[in-house]
Coordinates of C-alpha atoms and ligand atoms in Angstrom, one line a residue:
M29 CA -3.6 -13.5 14.1
V30 CA -6.1 -11.2 13.4
S31 CA -4.7 -8.2 12.2
R32 CA -6.8 -4.9 13.9
V33 CA -7.6 -2.0 11.3
I34 CA -8.7 1.5 13.5
P35 CA -11.6 3.1 12.0
V36 CA -10.6 6.2 10.3
D37 CA -13.1 8.8 10.0
R38 CA -13.8 10.9 6.9
F39 CA -10.9 13.0 5.9
D40 CA -10.0 15.3 3.2
L41 CA -6.1 14.5 2.5
V42 CA -4.4 17.1 0.0
I43 CA -1.5 16.1 -2.1
F44 CA 0.9 18.7 -3.1
G45 CA 3.0 17.4 -5.9
G46 CA 0.4 14.8 -6.6
T47 CA 1.8 14.1 -10.0
G48 CA 6.0 13.7 -8.8
D49 CA 7.5 10.6 -8.3
L50 CA 7.2 10.0 -4.8
A51 CA 3.6 10.5 -4.9
R52 CA 3.4 7.8 -7.9
R53 CA 6.2 5.4 -6.2
K54 CA 4.4 5.4 -2.9
I55 CA 1.5 7.6 -1.4
F56 CA -0.6 6.8 -4.1
P57 CA -0.3 2.7 -3.8
G58 CA 0.0 3.1 -0.3
L59 CA -3.5 4.9 -0.1
Y60 CA -4.8 2.2 -2.3
R61 CA -3.8 -0.9 0.1
R62 CA -5.0 1.3 3.0
F63 CA -7.9 1.9 0.7
L64 CA -8.1 -2.2 0.8
A65 CA -7.5 -2.7 4.6
G66 CA -10.7 -0.8 4.7
Q67 CA -9.1 2.4 6.2
I68 CA -10.5 4.9 3.4
P69 CA -13.6 5.3 4.0
A70 CA -16.2 6.4 0.9
E71 CA -16.7 9.7 2.8
A72 CA -12.3 11.0 2.1
R73 CA -11.6 12.9 -0.2
I74 CA -8.5 12.4 -1.9
I75 CA -6.9 15.3 -3.6
G76 CA -4.1 15.6 -6.1
A77 CA -2.4 19.4 -6.5
A78 CA 0.2 19.7 -8.7
R79 CA 0.8 22.2 -11.6
S80 CA 0.1 19.9 -14.9
D81 CA -3.3 21.0 -16.0
L82 CA -5.1 18.0 -15.9
D83 CA -8.7 16.9 -15.6
D84 CA -9.7 14.4 -12.7
A85 CA -10.2 11.6 -15.4
S86 CA -6.6 11.8 -16.7
F87 CA -5.7 12.7 -13.3
R88 CA -7.0 9.4 -11.9
Q89 CA -5.7 7.6 -15.1
S90 CA -2.1 8.3 -13.9
V91 CA -2.7 7.0 -10.6
A92 CA -4.3 3.8 -12.0
E93 CA -1.4 3.5 -13.9
A94 CA 1.1 4.6 -10.8
I95 CA -1.2 1.8 -8.4
D96 CA -0.5 -1.1 -12.0
E97 CA 3.2 0.1 -11.6
F98 CA 3.6 -0.3 -8.1
V99 CA 1.0 -2.2 -6.1
G100 CA 1.4 -6.1 -6.5
P101 CA -0.4 -8.0 -8.8
A102 CA -2.0 -10.4 -5.9
K103 CA -3.7 -6.9 -4.6
R104 CA -4.7 -5.4 -8.2
D105 CA -8.7 -5.9 -8.5
A106 CA -10.2 -4.2 -11.2
A107 CA -13.3 -3.2 -8.9
A108 CA -11.3 -2.3 -5.9
I109 CA -9.2 0.2 -8.0
Q110 CA -12.3 1.8 -9.5
G111 CA -13.6 1.9 -6.3
F112 CA -10.5 4.2 -4.8
L113 CA -10.5 6.3 -7.8
E114 CA -13.6 7.3 -7.3
R115 CA -12.1 9.4 -4.2
I116 CA -9.4 11.1 -5.9
R117 CA -10.0 14.6 -7.3
Y118 CA -7.7 17.2 -8.8
V119 CA -6.9 20.7 -8.8
A120 CA -4.2 22.1 -10.3
V121 CA -2.7 25.3 -8.5
D122 CA 0.3 27.0 -8.4
A123 CA 2.1 27.1 -5.1
R124 CA 3.8 30.5 -6.2
G125 CA 0.4 31.6 -8.2
E126 CA -2.7 32.6 -7.5
E127 CA -4.0 29.9 -10.0
G128 CA -6.4 26.8 -8.3
W129 CA -6.5 28.0 -4.8
A130 CA -10.2 29.3 -4.7
Q131 CA -11.4 25.9 -6.3
L132 CA -9.0 24.1 -4.0
A133 CA -11.4 26.0 -0.8
T134 CA -14.3 24.7 -2.5
M135 CA -13.0 21.3 -2.1
V136 CA -11.8 21.1 1.6
R137 CA -14.7 20.5 4.3
P138 CA -14.4 22.3 6.8
D139 CA -15.8 19.8 9.3
V140 CA -13.8 16.6 8.6
V141 CA -10.3 16.2 9.5
S142 CA -7.8 17.6 6.7
A143 CA -4.2 17.2 5.9
F144 CA -1.9 18.7 3.1
Y145 CA 0.7 16.6 2.0
M146 CA 3.9 18.7 0.9
S147 CA 5.3 16.4 -2.0
V148 CA 7.5 19.3 -3.3
A149 CA 10.5 20.3 -3.3
P150 CA 11.3 22.1 0.3
A151 CA 11.2 25.7 -1.0
L152 CA 8.1 25.4 -1.6
F153 CA 7.1 24.7 1.7
G154 CA 6.5 28.5 2.5
D155 CA 4.1 29.4 0.1
L156 CA 2.1 26.8 0.2
A157 CA 2.1 27.3 4.0
E158 CA 1.1 30.8 3.4
R159 CA -1.0 30.2 0.6
L160 CA -3.5 27.6 3.2
K161 CA -4.0 29.8 5.7
L162 CA -4.2 33.1 3.4
H163 CA -7.7 31.3 1.8
G164 CA -8.8 29.5 4.8
I165 CA -8.0 26.3 3.2
A166 CA -6.0 25.0 6.3
R167 CA -7.4 25.6 10.3
A168 CA -6.2 25.5 13.8
D169 CA -6.3 21.4 13.5
S170 CA -5.6 21.0 10.2
R171 CA -2.4 18.8 9.8
I172 CA 0.5 19.1 7.3
V173 CA 2.9 16.6 6.4
V174 CA 6.8 17.3 5.2
E175 CA 9.4 15.1 3.5
K176 CA 13.1 15.0 3.4
P177 CA 15.7 16.9 3.2
F178 CA 14.6 19.1 5.9
G179 CA 17.7 21.5 5.3
R180 CA 20.9 21.0 4.8
D181 CA 22.4 22.3 7.7
L182 CA 21.0 23.9 11.0
D183 CA 20.4 27.4 9.7
S184 CA 18.6 26.0 6.6
A185 CA 17.0 23.7 9.5
R186 CA 15.6 26.5 10.9
A187 CA 14.6 28.8 8.3
L188 CA 12.2 26.1 7.0
N189 CA 11.0 25.4 11.0
A190 CA 10.5 29.0 11.7
T191 CA 8.6 29.2 8.0
L192 CA 6.3 26.2 9.1
A193 CA 5.6 27.9 12.6
A194 CA 4.4 31.2 11.1
H195 CA 1.4 29.0 9.7
F196 CA 1.2 26.5 12.1
D197 CA 1.9 24.9 15.9
E198 CA 4.4 22.0 16.2
R199 CA 1.4 19.9 17.2
Q200 CA 0.5 20.2 13.3
I201 CA 3.8 19.2 11.7
Y202 CA 4.4 16.0 10.6
R203 CA 8.5 15.9 9.5
I204 CA 8.5 12.1 7.7
D205 CA 10.8 10.1 8.0
H206 CA 9.9 7.2 6.6
Y207 CA 12.4 4.6 8.3
L208 CA 10.2 5.5 11.5
G209 CA 7.2 4.0 9.9
K210 CA 8.9 0.8 9.7
E211 CA 7.1 -2.4 11.5
T212 CA 11.0 -3.8 12.6
V213 CA 11.4 0.0 13.7
Q214 CA 8.8 -0.4 15.8
N215 CA 8.9 -3.6 17.2
L216 CA 11.9 -2.0 18.6
M217 CA 10.6 -0.4 20.8
A218 CA 8.0 -2.7 21.7
V219 CA 11.2 -5.6 22.1
R220 CA 13.0 -3.3 24.6
F221 CA 10.2 -2.3 26.4
A222 CA 6.9 -4.6 26.5
N223 CA 9.9 -7.7 27.6
I224 CA 11.8 -7.4 30.6
L225 CA 14.1 -9.3 28.8
F226 CA 16.5 -7.6 27.2
E227 CA 16.6 -3.8 29.0
P228 CA 18.6 -5.4 32.0
L229 CA 21.4 -5.9 29.5
W230 CA 20.9 -3.2 27.5
N231 CA 23.8 -0.8 28.4
A232 CA 27.5 -0.5 28.2
Q233 CA 28.1 -2.7 31.2
Y234 CA 26.7 -5.6 29.3
V235 CA 26.8 -4.5 25.2
D236 CA 30.3 -4.4 23.9
H237 CA 29.2 -2.3 20.7
V238 CA 26.7 -1.2 18.4
Q239 CA 26.7 -1.1 14.3
I240 CA 24.5 0.4 12.6
T241 CA 24.0 -0.6 8.6
V242 CA 22.1 0.6 5.3
A243 CA 23.9 -0.5 2.6
E244 CA 22.0 -0.1 -1.1
T245 CA 23.4 -1.8 -4.3
V246 CA 22.5 1.2 -6.4
G247 CA 24.4 4.1 -7.3
V248 CA 23.0 7.8 -7.4
G249 CA 22.6 7.9 -11.3
G250 CA 19.4 10.1 -12.3
R251 CA 19.4 12.0 -9.4
G252 CA 23.8 12.5 -9.4
S253 CA 23.3 16.4 -9.6
Y254 CA 20.6 16.7 -5.9
Y255 CA 23.1 13.9 -4.3
D256 CA 26.3 15.5 -5.0
R257 CA 24.8 18.5 -3.0
S258 CA 23.6 16.9 -0.1
G259 CA 26.0 13.0 0.3
A260 CA 25.8 10.2 2.9
M261 CA 25.9 12.1 5.9
R262 CA 23.3 14.1 4.9
D263 CA 21.0 12.3 3.0
M264 CA 21.0 9.1 5.3
V265 CA 23.2 9.3 8.9
Q266 CA 21.4 12.7 9.9
N267 CA 17.8 11.3 9.7
H268 CA 17.6 7.9 9.4
L269 CA 20.8 6.3 11.0
M270 CA 20.3 9.0 13.9
Q271 CA 16.9 7.5 14.3
L272 CA 17.4 4.4 13.9
L273 CA 20.3 5.2 16.9
C274 CA 18.5 7.4 18.9
L275 CA 15.6 4.4 19.5
I276 CA 18.6 1.5 20.4
A277 CA 20.2 4.3 23.2
M278 CA 17.0 6.2 24.4
E279 CA 15.8 5.7 27.8
A280 CA 12.2 4.4 28.5
P281 CA 9.2 7.2 27.7
Y282 CA 7.2 7.3 30.8
H283 CA 4.4 6.6 28.2
F284 CA 4.2 5.9 24.4
D285 CA 3.1 9.5 23.8
P286 CA 4.4 11.2 21.3
D287 CA 6.3 14.1 23.4
A288 CA 7.0 11.3 25.7
V289 CA 8.9 9.5 23.1
R290 CA 10.6 12.7 21.2
D291 CA 11.8 13.7 24.5
E292 CA 14.0 10.7 24.6
K293 CA 14.9 10.4 21.8
L294 CA 16.0 14.2 21.8
K295 CA 18.0 13.8 24.5
V296 CA 20.6 11.2 23.1
I297 CA 20.8 13.6 19.9
R298 CA 22.4 15.7 22.5
A299 CA 24.4 13.5 24.2
L300 CA 26.2 12.3 21.2
Q301 CA 29.5 13.6 20.9
P302 CA 31.6 14.9 18.1
V303 CA 33.2 13.1 15.7
G304 CA 36.6 14.0 15.3
P305 CA 38.4 12.7 12.0
D306 CA 40.2 9.6 12.8
D307 CA 36.3 7.9 13.5
I308 CA 35.3 9.1 10.3
V309 CA 35.8 7.3 6.8
R310 CA 34.4 8.4 3.2
G311 CA 34.4 6.9 0.3
Q312 CA 32.9 6.9 -3.5
Y313 CA 33.0 4.0 -5.7
R314 CA 34.9 3.5 -8.6
A315 CA 34.3 3.2 -12.1
R316 CA 34.3 -0.5 -13.2
G317 CA 33.2 -2.5 -16.3
G318 CA 31.5 -0.1 -18.1
E319 CA 30.0 1.2 -15.4
P320 CA 29.7 4.7 -14.1
G321 CA 31.7 5.6 -11.0
Y322 CA 30.3 8.6 -8.3
L323 CA 32.2 10.7 -9.9
D324 CA 30.8 10.3 -13.4
D325 CA 27.2 9.9 -11.6
A326 CA 28.0 13.2 -10.3
E327 CA 29.0 14.9 -13.6
N328 CA 31.2 16.7 -11.1
P329 CA 34.5 15.2 -11.8
A330 CA 36.2 17.0 -9.0
S331 CA 33.6 16.6 -6.6
R332 CA 34.2 15.4 -2.5
T333 CA 31.2 14.4 -1.5
E334 CA 30.7 11.0 -0.2
S335 CA 28.6 8.2 -1.7
Y336 CA 29.6 5.8 1.6
I337 CA 30.2 6.9 5.7
A338 CA 31.4 4.9 7.9
L339 CA 31.5 6.9 11.6
K340 CA 32.3 5.7 15.4
V341 CA 29.8 8.0 18.0
H342 CA 30.2 7.8 21.5
V343 CA 26.5 8.1 23.3
A344 CA 27.9 10.2 26.2
N345 CA 26.1 9.2 29.0
W346 CA 25.7 6.9 32.1
R347 CA 24.1 4.0 30.2
W348 CA 26.3 4.2 27.3
K349 CA 29.4 5.4 28.3
G350 CA 32.4 3.4 27.0
T351 CA 29.8 1.5 24.2
P352 CA 30.6 2.7 20.7
F353 CA 28.4 2.4 18.0
Y354 CA 29.3 2.2 14.4
L355 CA 27.3 3.1 11.6
R356 CA 28.1 2.9 8.3
T357 CA 26.0 3.8 4.8
G358 CA 27.0 3.9 1.3
K359 CA 25.9 3.7 -2.4
R360 CA 27.1 0.6 -4.7
L361 CA 28.0 -1.7 -1.9
R362 CA 27.3 -5.5 -1.9
A363 CA 23.8 -6.2 -1.1
R364 CA 20.4 -4.0 -0.1
T365 CA 20.4 -4.7 3.7
S366 CA 19.6 -2.5 6.3
E367 CA 19.8 -3.8 9.7
I368 CA 21.0 -3.1 13.6
A369 CA 22.8 -4.9 15.2
I370 CA 23.7 -5.6 18.9
T371 CA 26.4 -7.7 20.6
F372 CA 26.5 -8.6 23.7
K373 CA 29.7 -8.9 26.0
E374 CA 31.3 -12.7 26.7
P375 CA 30.0 -13.8 29.8
P376 CA 32.7 -13.1 32.3
H377 CA 33.8 -16.3 33.5
S378 CA 33.8 -19.7 30.5
I379 CA 33.2 -22.7 32.1
F380 CA 33.9 -24.5 28.6
D381 CA 37.1 -23.7 28.5
E382 CA 38.4 -27.6 27.6
A383 CA 34.7 -27.6 25.1
G384 CA 36.8 -26.4 22.0
G385 CA 34.0 -25.4 19.5
D386 CA 33.0 -22.3 17.8
W387 CA 32.6 -19.4 21.1
R388 CA 30.8 -16.4 20.2
E389 CA 29.3 -13.0 21.4
N390 CA 25.5 -13.4 21.6
V391 CA 24.2 -10.7 19.0
L392 CA 20.6 -9.7 18.9
V393 CA 20.2 -8.7 15.1
I394 CA 17.4 -6.5 14.0
R395 CA 16.7 -6.1 10.3
L396 CA 14.9 -3.7 8.4
Q397 CA 15.1 -5.2 5.0
P398 CA 14.9 -7.1 3.5
N399 CA 13.2 -9.8 5.5
E400 CA 12.1 -7.8 8.3
G401 CA 12.5 -9.5 11.6
M402 CA 14.8 -10.3 14.8
N403 CA 17.4 -12.9 15.0
L404 CA 19.0 -13.8 18.7
R405 CA 22.3 -15.8 18.4
V406 CA 23.3 -17.8 20.9
M407 CA 25.4 -20.4 22.4
I408 CA 24.6 -23.6 22.6
K409 CA 25.6 -27.8 22.9
E410 CA 26.7 -29.2 19.6
P411 CA 24.1 -31.6 19.2
G412 CA 25.3 -35.0 19.7
P413 CA 28.1 -37.6 21.4
G414 CA 31.5 -36.1 21.4
G415 CA 31.2 -34.1 24.8
M416 CA 30.6 -30.5 24.8
R417 CA 31.4 -28.9 22.3
L418 CA 29.2 -25.3 21.5
V419 CA 28.0 -23.8 18.2
Q420 CA 25.9 -20.6 18.1
V421 CA 22.6 -20.8 16.6
P422 CA 20.2 -18.3 15.5
L423 CA 17.0 -17.8 17.2
D424 CA 15.0 -16.1 14.3
M425 CA 12.0 -14.7 14.3
S426 CA 10.4 -13.1 10.7
F427 CA 7.9 -10.9 11.2
A428 CA 6.3 -12.6 7.9
E429 CA 6.4 -16.4 9.3
A430 CA 5.5 -15.9 12.7
L431 CA 2.8 -14.0 11.6
G432 CA 1.3 -15.6 9.1
E433 CA -0.7 -14.3 6.1
D434 CA -1.2 -11.2 7.9
G435 CA 2.7 -10.8 9.1
A436 CA 3.3 -11.6 5.3
D437 CA 1.5 -8.4 3.9
I438 CA 3.6 -5.6 5.9
P439 CA 2.5 -2.1 5.5
D440 CA 4.8 -0.2 3.6
A441 CA 5.9 2.5 6.0
Y442 CA 4.2 5.7 3.6
E443 CA 1.1 3.9 4.3
R444 CA 1.3 3.4 8.1
L445 CA 2.7 7.3 8.6
I446 CA -0.2 8.9 6.4
M447 CA -2.8 7.1 8.5
D448 CA -1.4 8.0 11.6
V449 CA -1.5 11.4 9.9
I450 CA -5.1 11.3 9.8
R451 CA -5.4 9.9 13.2
G452 CA -3.3 12.8 14.8
N453 CA -0.5 10.6 16.0
Q454 CA 2.9 12.1 15.9
T455 CA 4.6 9.8 17.7
L456 CA 6.5 8.7 14.7
F457 CA 7.3 11.9 12.8
M458 CA 10.6 14.2 14.5
R459 CA 10.2 17.3 16.1
G460 CA 11.3 20.4 15.4
D461 CA 13.8 20.6 17.7
E462 CA 14.8 17.1 17.3
V463 CA 15.7 18.2 14.0
E464 CA 17.7 21.0 14.6
A465 CA 19.8 18.8 17.4
A466 CA 20.5 16.2 14.4
W467 CA 21.9 19.1 12.6
A468 CA 23.8 21.0 15.2
W469 CA 26.0 17.3 15.9
T470 CA 25.8 16.9 12.2
D471 CA 27.2 20.2 11.1
P472 CA 31.0 20.2 13.0
V473 CA 31.6 17.1 11.5
I474 CA 30.7 18.3 7.7
A475 CA 32.5 21.3 8.5
G476 CA 35.9 19.5 9.7
W477 CA 35.7 17.6 6.5
E478 CA 35.7 20.5 4.4
A479 CA 38.4 22.3 6.4
R480 CA 40.7 19.6 5.6
G481 CA 40.0 19.2 2.5
D482 CA 40.1 15.5 2.9
R483 CA 39.2 13.7 0.0
P484 CA 36.9 10.5 -0.3
Q485 CA 38.5 7.1 -0.8
G486 CA 37.4 4.6 -3.8
Y487 CA 35.7 1.9 -3.1
D488 CA 35.0 -1.0 -5.6
P489 CA 31.3 -1.3 -6.4
G490 CA 30.3 -4.4 -5.4
S491 CA 32.4 -4.5 -2.6
S492 CA 31.4 -3.6 1.3
G493 CA 33.4 -0.2 1.0
P494 CA 36.6 1.2 1.1
E495 CA 39.6 -0.6 2.8
D496 CA 40.0 2.8 6.2
A497 CA 36.2 1.7 6.6
L498 CA 37.7 -1.8 8.1
M499 CA 40.7 -0.6 10.1
L500 CA 37.9 2.0 12.1
I501 CA 36.9 -0.7 13.7
H502 CA 39.5 -3.8 13.4
R503 CA 41.9 -1.5 15.7
D504 CA 39.2 -1.6 18.3
G505 CA 39.5 -5.4 18.2
R506 CA 35.9 -5.9 16.0
R507 CA 34.7 -6.7 12.9
W508 CA 31.6 -5.3 10.2
R509 CA 29.1 -7.9 9.6
E510 CA 29.0 -9.1 6.0
I511 CA 27.1 -7.1 4.0
Q512 CA 24.6 -9.6 2.5
E513 CA 20.8 -10.2 2.0
Ligands
NAD613 P1 8.9 15.7 -8.3 O1 10.1 16.4 -8.7 O2 8.4 14.4 -9.3 O3 7.4 16.2 -8.2 C1 7.4 17.3 -7.8 C2 5.8 18.3 -7.9 O4 5.2 19.1 -7.7 C3 5.7 17.8 -9.0 O5 3.8 17.2 -8.9 C4 5.4 19.0 -9.6 O6 3.9 18.9 -10.4 C5 4.6 19.5 -8.1 N1 5.4 21.1 -8.3 C6 6.4 22.4 -8.8 N2 6.6 22.9 -8.5 C7 5.0 23.8 -8.3 C8 4.3 24.8 -8.1 N3 5.1 25.9 -8.0 N4 3.4 24.8 -7.5 C9 3.0 23.4 -7.1 N5 3.6 22.3 -7.1 C10 4.4 22.5 -8.1 O7 9.8 15.0 -7.0 P2 9.6 14.1 -6.1 O8 10.6 12.9 -6.3 O9 8.4 13.7 -5.9 O10 10.1 14.7 -4.7 C11 8.7 15.9 -3.8 C12 9.7 16.2 -2.6 O11 9.8 14.2 -1.7 C13 10.7 17.0 -2.4 O12 11.0 17.2 -1.2 C14 12.0 15.5 -2.5 O13 13.1 16.1 -2.2 C15 11.4 14.6 -1.5 N6 11.5 13.1 -1.3 C16 11.5 12.5 -2.5 C17 11.9 10.8 -2.6 C18 11.3 10.6 -3.7 O14 11.8 9.3 -4.1 N7 10.9 10.5 -5.0 C19 12.5 10.1 -1.4 C20 11.8 11.1 -0.4 C21 11.9 12.4 -0.1

């Protein structure tokens, strides 16, 4: 299959926080891979902007080192890296002072697409926005990219939205949720809305339940003090898991158009029912074999922040009335995996009662990582003589395999999202009202456990989470899928 590369015109992309961790690990390696794909033309300028006092040469050197570290050897080509670095400049700016702004103003061209990526702490968004406007650098058609976390509750998210809105229109603002940039997540929309096969079954009449799992093996060590102010609900559920839930639950938009898609997602968030204490389990990983537990990593021995959360959620609308969505995410779990599993109901009447064998429901699994792909489990007759015995087999589609060589090289979420910014396509970015609606649902859930003084339950590292999380689903006569790679 031949990949279609959409040409991108000349552009200026300024990365505030260009010396930071995210820029090193994701943004510059991603841009380099897009360069290899022919999408960073010679007239494009990528401008790193940060506090450190560097010249172009030393900044380029640090980008080269980041490419060395975070791009696979097959793609590291000295001549290509050199070509990419030639498009890169650096300017030292202080978001809160005057240093560097006049120089930046001379570097950003007035007649090409301009985008400003704020890969800095959210506390600096307002300062950057103000100075970009004050110095006439950002125009009415410039794009602003902001990173997570977008607020820590409804009030702070509203304040951030208001700060950005003071300087930019909503159509200029690109709020990144990198989950939306994943190939599989977009494929979810393709599978749902480009086929007739699934949609008639995609409702409470035929779907028994949905499980969304984002499991990590790492703990919070290194960023414990940041994480401790956040926790799994704020760090993962309010944004990533919520977005996945929206894409599963939403109605068909009238067109694949940014606002049409985001309108439908917003309706789902608004239809989410409040979650009561019986439908939430929170956990913290324990110390084991010399490895620190959550309380050691968080540096607060009395912390009540959760490193794991499982929730049973209902979408109160005609399509989903009665179909629970079970969400779970956590650190230090058995395997690193992200998946959505849609379990369909059993056929209304079995004609095979006497046939024996392994009788199970159809399950559609959408794997986000590792090995992005989809898998539909269907019942067939066990091959061979011996009568009519049933067995469940997977119809498996690994995108990498299905798409051949091109597929094996699935772009990273960040590369895709950055190019969407350059192209001016907001479909895969969260709109301000969406983020606020998500916090409006999240806040009372958090306030509930804070008011009750709930303590998270301990769980063993390498396990699939706290015991009570098993009960959360067992009591409904269902079971979690195995957490495995
Ligand atoms: P970092 O601390 O590694 O880098 C911060 C950057 O901001 C540096 O380049 C620094 O020079 C610059 N900076 C700080 N103060 C400045 C000032 N006054 N003026 C100009 N520049 C200034 O941070 P990071 O990990 O790269 O994260 C950046 C943003 O991305 C944060 O909002 C973070 O929450 C978000 N984020 C990071 C990750 C990640 O994996 N690192 C993942 C998701 C979201």
